[in-house]
Amino acid sequence: MSEAPTTEVISSTEQDRVYTTLRQWITVGRFLPGERLKIRTVAADMGVGQMPVRAALQRLAAEGALINVPNAGVTVPKLSLPEFDDLLQTRMMLEGEAAERGSLRLDAAQIATLQGWSADMAAALQAGDAKRYLDINEDFHVLLYKAAGSPLLFQLIDTLWLRAGPISNRLFDTPAASAVLNDAHDDLVQALQKRDSAAVRRAVERDIFVAGQFLRAACGDKKRK
């Protein structure tokens, strides 16, 4: 009995860690739209017990990141075309605002970091490493948006990323995507170096729009299946 409180503390810590990891996996597109997440499989992938995974999945379902389907367990939501278009427009609005604000607060070292990440993304695309591209892309935008100094704005953006994450798996369905995906990042870095905040905003909006056109096509294909 005396060990029960310690067990609860460990369980709570583990649940938070599992939740954070699963949320990250959804955001970066590790799971496909419509995919059923089996507790046993996820637990094995993470090397943890089933209880913290079950709790994390239910927490994510309560947030709308996952869906409880009767007799099917927890699944990744699918986006209809109208839902996707709404998500895309809202992302452009909020992320453009965060980018413009952030560009005014970044120092020279942070801009240099973004420049390096842009080069890394180009190399990842050249190597056909989609996962590395998406991972660096997230770091790139997180740094820029958090520089805006608005936790509320970033929280809203993060929620939208959670909705958009699963379909990002299909960003590279079309080979042509790799040829243009990093163009906006290069333009964005140049705008940062010139301290042109309006151009930074336009670059982010173009980045989201261009990627969105490839993903919109994938969303439409998925609906016809």
Short mmCIF file of C-alpha atoms in Angstrom, two decimals:
data_model
loop_
_atom_site.label_atom_id
_atom_site.label_comp_id
_atom_site.label_asym_id
_atom_site.label_seq_id
_atom_site.Cartn_x
_atom_site.Cartn_y
_atom_site.Cartn_z
CA MET A 1 0.00 0.00 0.00
CA SER A 2 2.82 2.38 0.82
CA GLU A 3 4.13 2.12 -2.76
CA ALA A 4 0.83 3.12 -4.38
CA PRO A 5 1.47 6.90 -4.42
CA THR A 6 4.84 6.38 -6.13
CA THR A 7 3.20 4.19 -8.77
CA GLU A 8 0.60 6.86 -9.47
CA VAL A 9 3.27 9.54 -9.92
CA ILE A 10 5.20 7.36 -12.36
CA SER A 11 2.00 6.49 -14.22
CA SER A 12 1.05 10.15 -14.55
CA THR A 13 4.50 11.06 -15.84
CA GLU A 14 4.47 8.19 -18.30
CA GLN A 15 0.99 9.11 -19.53
CA ASP A 16 2.12 12.66 -20.22
CA ARG A 17 5.19 11.42 -22.09
CA VAL A 18 3.15 8.96 -24.16
CA TYR A 19 0.55 11.63 -24.91
CA THR A 20 3.20 14.13 -26.01
CA THR A 21 4.88 11.57 -28.25
CA LEU A 22 1.63 10.43 -29.87
CA ARG A 23 0.55 14.00 -30.43
CA GLN A 24 3.87 14.70 -32.15
CA TRP A 25 3.51 11.60 -34.31
CA ILE A 26 0.07 12.75 -35.47
CA THR A 27 1.32 16.28 -36.17
CA VAL A 28 4.21 15.13 -38.36
CA GLY A 29 2.03 12.67 -40.29
CA ARG A 30 3.14 9.33 -38.92
CA PHE A 31 -0.43 8.01 -39.18
CA LEU A 32 -2.64 8.07 -42.27
CA PRO A 33 -6.16 9.49 -42.45
CA GLY A 34 -8.64 6.73 -41.64
CA GLU A 35 -5.98 4.53 -40.04
CA ARG A 36 -7.06 2.54 -37.00
CA LEU A 37 -4.68 2.87 -34.07
CA LYS A 38 -4.42 -0.39 -32.18
CA ILE A 39 -3.41 0.06 -28.57
CA ARG A 40 -1.23 -3.04 -28.52
CA THR A 41 0.64 -2.04 -31.68
CA VAL A 42 1.22 1.54 -30.57
CA ALA A 43 2.39 0.37 -27.15
CA ALA A 44 4.85 -2.02 -28.76
CA ASP A 45 6.17 0.71 -31.08
CA MET A 46 6.74 3.00 -28.10
CA GLY A 47 8.05 0.31 -25.77
CA VAL A 48 5.48 1.08 -23.06
CA GLY A 49 2.49 -0.60 -21.46
CA GLN A 50 -1.00 -0.47 -22.94
CA MET A 51 -2.60 1.59 -20.14
CA PRO A 52 -0.77 4.89 -20.81
CA VAL A 53 -1.36 4.45 -24.54
CA ARG A 54 -5.08 3.91 -23.98
CA ALA A 55 -5.25 7.03 -21.81
CA ALA A 56 -3.31 9.10 -24.36
CA LEU A 57 -5.50 7.98 -27.26
CA GLN A 58 -8.65 8.89 -25.35
CA ARG A 59 -7.20 12.27 -24.47
CA LEU A 60 -6.37 12.94 -28.11
CA ALA A 61 -9.86 11.80 -29.12
CA ALA A 62 -11.33 14.31 -26.66
CA GLU A 63 -9.29 17.02 -28.41
CA GLY A 64 -10.61 15.99 -31.82
CA ALA A 65 -7.23 14.75 -33.03
CA LEU A 66 -8.62 11.19 -33.17
CA ILE A 67 -12.08 9.68 -33.44
CA ASN A 68 -13.75 6.99 -31.37
CA VAL A 69 -15.52 4.68 -33.82
CA PRO A 70 -17.97 2.11 -32.41
CA ASN A 71 -16.63 -1.44 -32.77
CA ALA A 72 -13.48 -0.12 -34.44
CA GLY A 73 -11.61 1.65 -31.64
CA VAL A 74 -9.71 4.86 -32.27
CA THR A 75 -9.05 6.07 -35.81
CA VAL A 76 -7.36 9.02 -37.48
CA PRO A 77 -9.90 11.50 -38.91
CA LYS A 78 -10.35 12.02 -42.63
CA LEU A 79 -10.83 15.49 -44.06
CA SER A 80 -13.46 16.28 -46.65
CA LEU A 81 -12.47 18.78 -49.35
CA PRO A 82 -14.50 21.61 -47.74
CA GLU A 83 -12.89 20.84 -44.37
CA PHE A 84 -9.46 20.80 -45.95
CA ASP A 85 -10.03 24.13 -47.72
CA ASP A 86 -11.23 25.71 -44.49
CA LEU A 87 -8.19 24.37 -42.67
CA LEU A 88 -5.86 25.65 -45.39
CA GLN A 89 -7.30 29.17 -45.38
CA THR A 90 -7.22 29.38 -41.61
CA ARG A 91 -3.61 28.20 -41.52
CA MET A 92 -2.58 30.83 -44.06
CA MET A 93 -4.25 33.54 -42.00
CA LEU A 94 -2.83 32.55 -38.61
CA GLU A 95 0.61 31.40 -39.73
CA GLY A 96 1.04 34.45 -41.92
CA GLU A 97 0.33 36.64 -38.90
CA ALA A 98 2.73 34.69 -36.69
CA ALA A 99 5.46 34.82 -39.34
CA GLU A 100 5.13 38.57 -39.80
CA ARG A 101 5.26 39.20 -36.08
CA GLY A 102 8.09 36.73 -35.55
CA SER A 103 10.21 38.25 -38.29
CA LEU A 104 10.38 41.49 -36.33
CA ARG A 105 11.79 39.76 -33.24
CA LEU A 106 14.31 37.25 -34.63
CA ASP A 107 17.98 37.99 -34.04
CA ALA A 108 20.80 37.38 -36.52
CA ALA A 109 21.71 34.01 -35.01
CA GLN A 110 18.14 32.74 -35.31
CA ILE A 111 17.94 33.89 -38.91
CA ALA A 112 21.18 32.04 -39.61
CA THR A 113 19.65 28.92 -38.04
CA LEU A 114 16.63 29.19 -40.31
CA GLN A 115 18.90 29.62 -43.32
CA GLY A 116 20.76 26.46 -42.38
CA TRP A 117 17.50 24.55 -41.94
CA SER A 118 16.32 25.71 -45.34
CA ALA A 119 19.48 24.24 -46.87
CA ASP A 120 18.92 21.03 -44.88
CA MET A 121 15.38 20.78 -46.22
CA ALA A 122 16.63 21.20 -49.76
CA ALA A 123 19.12 18.39 -49.18
CA ALA A 124 16.40 16.16 -47.72
CA LEU A 125 14.22 16.72 -50.77
CA GLN A 126 17.15 15.97 -53.06
CA ALA A 127 17.74 12.71 -51.19
CA GLY A 128 14.06 11.80 -51.25
CA ASP A 129 13.95 11.78 -47.44
CA ALA A 130 10.39 12.93 -46.78
CA LYS A 131 10.51 12.28 -43.04
CA ARG A 132 13.61 14.41 -42.55
CA TYR A 133 12.10 17.19 -44.64
CA LEU A 134 8.91 17.22 -42.56
CA ASP A 135 10.83 17.10 -39.26
CA ILE A 136 13.05 20.04 -40.20
CA ASN A 137 10.11 21.90 -41.67
CA GLU A 138 8.36 21.71 -38.31
CA ASP A 139 11.43 23.02 -36.47
CA PHE A 140 11.72 25.86 -38.99
CA HIS A 141 8.16 27.05 -38.52
CA VAL A 142 8.13 26.54 -34.76
CA LEU A 143 11.15 28.82 -34.34
CA LEU A 144 9.66 31.50 -36.58
CA TYR A 145 6.18 31.45 -35.04
CA LYS A 146 7.29 31.28 -31.41
CA ALA A 147 9.40 34.37 -32.03
CA ALA A 148 6.09 36.24 -32.42
CA GLY A 149 5.79 36.14 -28.64
CA SER A 150 2.13 35.08 -28.61
CA PRO A 151 1.53 31.75 -26.84
CA LEU A 152 -2.16 31.91 -27.76
CA LEU A 153 -1.45 32.37 -31.45
CA PHE A 154 1.02 29.49 -31.44
CA GLN A 155 -1.45 27.27 -29.57
CA LEU A 156 -4.07 27.88 -32.25
CA ILE A 157 -1.56 27.08 -35.00
CA ASP A 158 -0.45 23.93 -33.18
CA THR A 159 -4.06 22.76 -33.04
CA LEU A 160 -4.39 23.23 -36.80
CA TRP A 161 -1.17 21.28 -37.38
CA LEU A 162 -2.66 18.41 -35.43
CA ARG A 163 -5.57 18.34 -37.88
CA ALA A 164 -3.36 18.67 -40.93
CA GLY A 165 -0.66 16.20 -39.86
CA PRO A 166 -2.14 12.89 -41.08
CA ILE A 167 -2.71 13.99 -44.67
CA SER A 168 0.83 15.39 -44.85
CA ASN A 169 1.85 11.76 -45.37
CA ARG A 170 0.65 12.21 -48.95
CA LEU A 171 2.58 15.37 -49.70
CA PHE A 172 5.09 13.41 -51.75
CA ASP A 173 2.59 11.31 -53.71
CA THR A 174 3.36 13.60 -56.64
CA PRO A 175 7.07 13.66 -57.60
CA ALA A 176 6.71 17.26 -58.77
CA ALA A 177 6.22 18.39 -55.17
CA SER A 178 9.88 17.92 -54.28
CA ALA A 179 10.94 20.37 -56.98
CA VAL A 180 9.04 23.33 -55.52
CA LEU A 181 8.36 22.71 -51.83
CA ASN A 182 11.44 24.52 -50.55
CA ASP A 183 11.20 27.58 -52.79
CA ALA A 184 9.13 29.56 -50.30
CA HIS A 185 11.61 28.81 -47.51
CA ASP A 186 14.45 30.27 -49.54
CA ASP A 187 12.39 33.38 -50.28
CA LEU A 188 11.43 33.62 -46.62
CA VAL A 189 15.04 33.58 -45.45
CA GLN A 190 15.97 36.27 -47.96
CA ALA A 191 13.07 38.40 -46.71
CA LEU A 192 14.22 37.91 -43.12
CA GLN A 193 17.72 39.05 -44.02
CA LYS A 194 16.22 42.19 -45.55
CA ARG A 195 13.95 42.64 -42.52
CA ASP A 196 10.96 42.72 -44.87
CA SER A 197 8.19 41.42 -42.61
CA ALA A 198 5.48 41.73 -45.27
CA ALA A 199 7.50 39.57 -47.65
CA VAL A 200 8.00 37.02 -44.85
CA ARG A 201 4.25 36.80 -44.45
CA ARG A 202 3.74 36.33 -48.18
CA ALA A 203 6.39 33.59 -48.28
CA VAL A 204 4.69 31.64 -45.49
CA GLU A 205 1.30 31.99 -47.11
CA ARG A 206 2.75 30.78 -50.42
CA ASP A 207 4.49 27.88 -48.65
CA ILE A 208 1.20 26.70 -47.15
CA PHE A 209 -0.75 27.31 -50.37
CA VAL A 210 1.66 25.40 -52.63
CA ALA A 211 1.84 22.41 -50.29
CA GLY A 212 -1.91 22.62 -49.91
CA GLN A 213 -2.50 22.16 -53.64
CA PHE A 214 -0.63 18.85 -53.62
CA LEU A 215 -2.43 17.76 -50.47
CA ARG A 216 -5.81 18.88 -51.77
CA ALA A 217 -5.38 16.61 -54.77
CA ALA A 218 -4.52 13.76 -52.40
CA CYS A 219 -7.54 14.56 -50.28
CA GLY A 220 -9.75 14.40 -53.35
CA ASP A 221 -8.24 11.08 -54.46
CA LYS A 222 -8.80 9.67 -51.02
CA LYS A 223 -12.48 10.62 -51.10
CA ARG A 224 -13.02 8.77 -54.37
CA LYS A 225 -11.56 5.52 -53.05
#
